[in-house]
Amino acid sequence: MLDKGIFKEPKKELKCLYKPLEICANVLANVCTTDMELIYLRIIYVKLMKKRQLTIKDIAKALNISASTVSRSLSDHPDISQETKDIVVAYAKKNKYKPNVLASSLRTQNNKMIGVIIPEIVHYFFSTVLSGIEDEAEKEGYRVIISQSNEDYEKEVKGVQTFQEARVCGVLVSVSKKTHQYDHFQELIDNEIPVVFFDRICTGILTDRVVVDDYAGAYTAVEHLITTGCKRIAFFGSPSNLPISNNRRMGYEDALRKNGLEVDKSIMKICDNYQEALTVTPELLSLPNPPDAFFAVNDETAIAIMNIVKSKGLKIPDDVSVCGFTNSSLTEICDPPLTSVDQHCYELGASAMKLLLNRIQSGTNDTQLNNKIIKTNLVVRKTTR
Amino acid sequence: MLDKGIFKEPKKELKCLYKPLEICANVLANVCTTDMELIYLRIIYVKLMKKRQLTIKDIAKALNISASTVSRSLSDHPDISQETKDIVVAYAKKNKYKPNVLASSLRTQNNKMIGVIIPEIVHYFFSTVLSGIEDEAEKEGYRVIISQSNEDYEKEVKGVQTFQEARVCGVLVSVSKKTHQYDHFQELIDNEIPVVFFDRICTGILTDRVVVDDYAGAYTAVEHLITTGCKRIAFFGSPSNLPISNNRRMGYEDALRKNGLEVDKSIMKICDNYQEALTVTPELLSLPNPPDAFFAVNDETAIAIMNIVKSKGLKIPDDVSVCGFTNSSLTEICDPPLTSVDQHCYELGASAMKLLLNRIQSGTNDTQLNNKIIKTNLVVRKTTR
DNA sequence: TTGAAAGCGCTAACAC
DNA sequence: GTGTTAGCGCTTTCAA
């Protein structure tokens, strides 16, 4: 007939319904007579069996050894004989054993999961950085969990909270524009969760950072414009609350000064997106003494400038040179292809991840602060002479 | 006197050694005499105290109640008196208690974490979809762990493996171009981990899918070209191994036929990127009977076409109309702004996530298969009349 | 209304 | 070399 024993074993199954299921199964086992009832019973049984993944205990039982031996075999512990290891590993593979990292993380207090907070995924810059992060993490066997702040302080705080609950072993952050309070990051550090900032760093928190060498990037770009004959170079920058924008402006100014050109505020504008540039550019072009070159803090802005310049019947780069920043995929798509400062976004992400892993692996707060600077380089295309 | 060997590498040993450390600390406390020794002792103590996050047990001890009462209070269980709840919740908040989701997931066998496999993050389409996925997941309190396949079958398989080990409660997939074997996805389903495919679906696996209505998108776009007076419309499409590309081509062909235009293979090209389009477009333009419109399967290709057309001195849209597909941010940046089919990438991601959550919450395999189709709509800008 | 106790799957100190 | 045992932090049954 029906072996009632099978119902005692799978007790562990479905979430919290030990008892109801057990009762249900027992009742059914006593009552079932018709084929249909037996089929239902079987369904329950199969469901119970299926939902449960193979565990170390199962392997131990099957191989008639102890769970610790299985555990040690799977982690290639030197104490275990090769013979035993081979048997265990073979069995595990054959039966598609998947170690439960939840359990092992809980036990070892070390979760190979790192959290990444970024303002917005949909962005050439951030998605590229994220790609670098993910590839690097994957290489080292870490998992990446993401949280986008959407430039919102509350969401950023919530992301940090979630990461702590998930017991991530480290966090990578590029802070939102609206964040002016940094307690949530400090809390991570206080809890010995290493944090590395990238690009949009947070100067108030003492920890590793990776930034792009904005100053040098701007400097060489502007110098290139000058050496190719530009005399009057306009600057389109971001509002100066973020350090990034100031650095680029300073690189621009210093390049002018070092080359004996005047820094003229009337051709320096706060303008860092496509739409704004569409209105600002014509103003500059209609000055009595219009610029013969534009340096923009990102590629979208540079492309807006190009479109306006072209629409005025001016030639690029003969009449006007344009240089962008980021070296995004846009540079290859516009016409003519845009000269731009390569920020090496992918490398930036990979570097940040490396720093973080370093900190994780060396025990949190002991090492010196690392302040990595990613060198930029100018990619000259057809919008400069 | 003091065995300094103990202090050589305290970090690594900290892992799970409460007891040894406690003993060690006690022993030392009796032995320590010099200041230096006391400092070492302090370091160990602080480390022990700090590294350990507050647990339910700690709260229980502090409040002199049982751990179960704390657990129930925090999850607002009806059995617990309001008074107790208030005390517990207040204490938890004040001391920044962070529930350990590793432990609770292990216990309840349900991990609010979902895995996402995408070919490449750096892509307007995929990053936007991912953004939709993340926002939707966050709304429902789920965490998102990502794995990019980089269009590589092996990496995709490895991602699936990782997700299973992490005991994710569901997986969202857009398959890599190189994937022609689907056992890894089937394994997820066999283990009752719900899977939802989006965009690059996998027809061999019976599960929910979300796709864009490519056929209708292409159809209406081409019809728009026709009604605005275009008579000879070229098609630039993808190689036809993916269902997506065929659907778009069929939409194109049907729109022509229904409007009494001939389907002319000589102006239908396999060309789906910027570089290729730069060489293919001039060929078509120099035909004795050149196209007066181009319909491309993505925006980059469309923009390449535009650049070539403009360089030939032809006017857009007066001489030649161009229409893209995706409605990426590129459409606003090119000149003139590009008419394109909006795929609603963000919504696609959010929808996929919703379907997955549905399945997760309703118990895996019980519901019908859902086959959601995201409607496209044509965004008319300045490259069509 | 609360507490005691068991156990999720895994690891590792300790014993043999 | 291998087994025994005691947890990691949490939830939930059962008992009181």
PDB file of N, CA and C in Angstrom, chain A residues 176-219:
ATOM      1  N   SER A 176      24.392  60.905  -4.684  1.00  0.00           N
ATOM      2  CA  SER A 176      23.374  61.646  -5.427  1.00  0.00           C
ATOM      3  C   SER A 176      23.633  63.138  -5.299  1.00  0.00           C
ATOM      4  N   LYS A 177      23.110  63.889  -6.240  1.00  0.00           N
ATOM      5  CA  LYS A 177      23.302  65.347  -6.224  1.00  0.00           C
ATOM      6  C   LYS A 177      22.639  65.982  -5.013  1.00  0.00           C
ATOM      7  N   LYS A 178      21.569  65.357  -4.538  1.00  0.00           N
ATOM      8  CA  LYS A 178      20.804  65.972  -3.454  1.00  0.00           C
ATOM      9  C   LYS A 178      21.334  65.615  -2.073  1.00  0.00           C
ATOM     10  N   THR A 179      22.395  64.817  -2.030  1.00  0.00           N
ATOM     11  CA  THR A 179      22.902  64.377  -0.734  1.00  0.00           C
ATOM     12  C   THR A 179      23.853  65.395  -0.130  1.00  0.00           C
ATOM     13  N   HIS A 180      23.470  65.927   1.020  1.00  0.00           N
ATOM     14  CA  HIS A 180      24.364  66.863   1.704  1.00  0.00           C
ATOM     15  C   HIS A 180      24.622  66.427   3.135  1.00  0.00           C
ATOM     16  N   GLN A 181      24.142  65.237   3.457  1.00  0.00           N
ATOM     17  CA  GLN A 181      24.329  64.709   4.786  1.00  0.00           C
ATOM     18  C   GLN A 181      24.869  63.293   4.605  1.00  0.00           C
ATOM     19  N   TYR A 182      25.839  62.953   5.424  1.00  0.00           N
ATOM     20  CA  TYR A 182      26.555  61.729   5.094  1.00  0.00           C
ATOM     21  C   TYR A 182      26.533  60.688   6.206  1.00  0.00           C
ATOM     22  N   ASP A 183      25.628  60.837   7.152  1.00  0.00           N
ATOM     23  CA  ASP A 183      25.566  59.912   8.278  1.00  0.00           C
ATOM     24  C   ASP A 183      25.397  58.468   7.847  1.00  0.00           C
ATOM     25  N   HIS A 184      24.615  58.275   6.812  1.00  0.00           N
ATOM     26  CA  HIS A 184      24.363  56.896   6.406  1.00  0.00           C
ATOM     27  C   HIS A 184      25.641  56.209   5.947  1.00  0.00           C
ATOM     28  N   PHE A 185      26.515  56.956   5.300  1.00  0.00           N
ATOM     29  CA  PHE A 185      27.791  56.355   4.883  1.00  0.00           C
ATOM     30  C   PHE A 185      28.693  56.114   6.093  1.00  0.00           C
ATOM     31  N   GLN A 186      28.668  57.077   7.015  1.00  0.00           N
ATOM     32  CA  GLN A 186      29.495  56.925   8.205  1.00  0.00           C
ATOM     33  C   GLN A 186      29.069  55.686   8.985  1.00  0.00           C
ATOM     34  N   GLU A 187      27.784  55.450   8.981  1.00  0.00           N
ATOM     35  CA  GLU A 187      27.271  54.289   9.704  1.00  0.00           C
ATOM     36  C   GLU A 187      27.853  52.992   9.142  1.00  0.00           C
ATOM     37  N   LEU A 188      27.958  52.940   7.825  1.00  0.00           N
ATOM     38  CA  LEU A 188      28.565  51.757   7.205  1.00  0.00           C
ATOM     39  C   LEU A 188      29.976  51.567   7.742  1.00  0.00           C
ATOM     40  N   ILE A 189      30.718  52.636   7.740  1.00  0.00           N
ATOM     41  CA  ILE A 189      32.108  52.556   8.177  1.00  0.00           C
ATOM     42  C   ILE A 189      32.185  52.184   9.650  1.00  0.00           C
ATOM     43  N   ASP A 190      31.305  52.766  10.441  1.00  0.00           N
ATOM     44  CA  ASP A 190      31.279  52.423  11.860  1.00  0.00           C
ATOM     45  C   ASP A 190      30.986  50.945  12.064  1.00  0.00           C
ATOM     46  N   ASN A 191      30.202  50.397  11.176  1.00  0.00           N
ATOM     47  CA  ASN A 191      29.916  48.975  11.273  1.00  0.00           C
ATOM     48  C   ASN A 191      30.960  48.132  10.541  1.00  0.00           C
ATOM     49  N   GLU A 192      32.062  48.775  10.225  1.00  0.00           N
ATOM     50  CA  GLU A 192      33.178  48.093   9.572  1.00  0.00           C
ATOM     51  C   GLU A 192      32.837  47.501   8.220  1.00  0.00           C
ATOM     52  N   ILE A 193      31.908  48.118   7.550  1.00  0.00           N
ATOM     53  CA  ILE A 193      31.653  47.731   6.166  1.00  0.00           C
ATOM     54  C   ILE A 193      32.436  48.701   5.289  1.00  0.00           C
ATOM     55  N   PRO A 194      33.438  48.214   4.585  1.00  0.00           N
ATOM     56  CA  PRO A 194      34.261  49.114   3.782  1.00  0.00           C
ATOM     57  C   PRO A 194      33.440  49.819   2.703  1.00  0.00           C
ATOM     58  N   VAL A 195      33.772  51.065   2.482  1.00  0.00           N
ATOM     59  CA  VAL A 195      33.081  51.866   1.478  1.00  0.00           C
ATOM     60  C   VAL A 195      34.128  52.475   0.551  1.00  0.00           C
ATOM     61  N   VAL A 196      33.864  52.436  -0.738  1.00  0.00           N
ATOM     62  CA  VAL A 196      34.725  53.160  -1.672  1.00  0.00           C
ATOM     63  C   VAL A 196      33.841  54.071  -2.509  1.00  0.00           C
ATOM     64  N   PHE A 197      34.209  55.346  -2.549  1.00  0.00           N
ATOM     65  CA  PHE A 197      33.462  56.288  -3.380  1.00  0.00           C
ATOM     66  C   PHE A 197      34.102  56.353  -4.758  1.00  0.00           C
ATOM     67  N   PHE A 198      33.264  56.529  -5.760  1.00  0.00           N
ATOM     68  CA  PHE A 198      33.837  56.742  -7.096  1.00  0.00           C
ATOM     69  C   PHE A 198      33.157  57.931  -7.757  1.00  0.00           C
ATOM     70  N   ASP A 199      33.950  58.675  -8.470  1.00  0.00           N
ATOM     71  CA  ASP A 199      33.510  59.854  -9.202  1.00  0.00           C
ATOM     72  C   ASP A 199      32.850  60.906  -8.302  1.00  0.00           C
ATOM     73  N   ARG A 200      31.599  60.720  -7.954  1.00  0.00           N
ATOM     74  CA  ARG A 200      30.945  61.679  -7.071  1.00  0.00           C
ATOM     75  C   ARG A 200      31.276  61.304  -5.642  1.00  0.00           C
ATOM     76  N   ILE A 201      32.425  61.731  -5.207  1.00  0.00           N
ATOM     77  CA  ILE A 201      32.904  61.312  -3.904  1.00  0.00           C
ATOM     78  C   ILE A 201      32.321  62.178  -2.801  1.00  0.00           C
ATOM     79  N   CYS A 202      32.637  61.810  -1.605  1.00  0.00           N
ATOM     80  CA  CYS A 202      32.067  62.476  -0.453  1.00  0.00           C
ATOM     81  C   CYS A 202      33.249  62.839   0.434  1.00  0.00           C
ATOM     82  N   THR A 203      33.632  64.084   0.373  1.00  0.00           N
ATOM     83  CA  THR A 203      34.882  64.482   1.027  1.00  0.00           C
ATOM     84  C   THR A 203      34.825  64.372   2.546  1.00  0.00           C
ATOM     85  N   GLY A 204      33.613  64.394   3.093  1.00  0.00           N
ATOM     86  CA  GLY A 204      33.495  64.350   4.541  1.00  0.00           C
ATOM     87  C   GLY A 204      33.826  62.994   5.154  1.00  0.00           C
ATOM     88  N   ILE A 205      33.818  61.959   4.344  1.00  0.00           N
ATOM     89  CA  ILE A 205      34.006  60.611   4.863  1.00  0.00           C
ATOM     90  C   ILE A 205      35.415  60.131   4.517  1.00  0.00           C
ATOM     91  N   LEU A 206      36.094  59.654   5.526  1.00  0.00           N
ATOM     92  CA  LEU A 206      37.461  59.205   5.290  1.00  0.00           C
ATOM     93  C   LEU A 206      37.489  57.770   4.799  1.00  0.00           C
ATOM     94  N   THR A 207      37.614  57.616   3.532  1.00  0.00           N
ATOM     95  CA  THR A 207      37.726  56.273   2.986  1.00  0.00           C
ATOM     96  C   THR A 207      38.298  56.343   1.580  1.00  0.00           C
ATOM     97  N   ASP A 208      38.466  55.176   0.955  1.00  0.00           N
ATOM     98  CA  ASP A 208      39.053  55.163  -0.383  1.00  0.00           C
ATOM     99  C   ASP A 208      38.170  55.865  -1.405  1.00  0.00           C
ATOM    100  N   ARG A 209      38.823  56.385  -2.406  1.00  0.00           N
ATOM    101  CA  ARG A 209      38.095  57.054  -3.485  1.00  0.00           C
ATOM    102  C   ARG A 209      38.762  56.789  -4.814  1.00  0.00           C
ATOM    103  N   VAL A 210      37.952  56.804  -5.840  1.00  0.00           N
ATOM    104  CA  VAL A 210      38.495  56.775  -7.190  1.00  0.00           C
ATOM    105  C   VAL A 210      37.862  57.911  -7.955  1.00  0.00           C
ATOM    106  N   VAL A 211      38.682  58.769  -8.484  1.00  0.00           N
ATOM    107  CA  VAL A 211      38.154  59.878  -9.277  1.00  0.00           C
ATOM    108  C   VAL A 211      38.910  59.975 -10.587  1.00  0.00           C
ATOM    109  N   VAL A 212      38.289  60.680 -11.478  1.00  0.00           N
ATOM    110  CA  VAL A 212      38.924  60.933 -12.760  1.00  0.00           C
ATOM    111  C   VAL A 212      39.771  62.184 -12.612  1.00  0.00           C
ATOM    112  N   ASP A 213      40.874  62.225 -13.320  1.00  0.00           N
ATOM    113  CA  ASP A 213      41.729  63.403 -13.249  1.00  0.00           C
ATOM    114  C   ASP A 213      41.143  64.503 -14.133  1.00  0.00           C
ATOM    115  N   ASP A 214      40.112  65.113 -13.605  1.00  0.00           N
ATOM    116  CA  ASP A 214      39.372  66.112 -14.372  1.00  0.00           C
ATOM    117  C   ASP A 214      40.245  67.297 -14.739  1.00  0.00           C
ATOM    118  N   TYR A 215      41.059  67.690 -13.790  1.00  0.00           N
ATOM    119  CA  TYR A 215      41.893  68.867 -14.017  1.00  0.00           C
ATOM    120  C   TYR A 215      42.808  68.639 -15.219  1.00  0.00           C
ATOM    121  N   ALA A 216      43.562  67.547 -15.167  1.00  0.00           N
ATOM    122  CA  ALA A 216      44.500  67.269 -16.258  1.00  0.00           C
ATOM    123  C   ALA A 216      43.762  67.032 -17.571  1.00  0.00           C
ATOM    124  N   GLY A 217      42.616  66.374 -17.481  1.00  0.00           N
ATOM    125  CA  GLY A 217      41.839  66.119 -18.690  1.00  0.00           C
ATOM    126  C   GLY A 217      41.450  67.419 -19.356  1.00  0.00           C
ATOM    127  N   ALA A 218      40.934  68.343 -18.549  1.00  0.00           N
ATOM    128  CA  ALA A 218      40.533  69.635 -19.088  1.00  0.00           C
ATOM    129  C   ALA A 218      41.757  70.390 -19.603  1.00  0.00           C
ATOM    130  N   TYR A 219      42.814  70.340 -18.822  1.00  0.00           N
ATOM    131  CA  TYR A 219      44.024  71.083 -19.181  1.00  0.00           C
ATOM    132  C   TYR A 219      44.547  70.662 -20.556  1.00  0.00           C
TER     133      TYR A 219
END
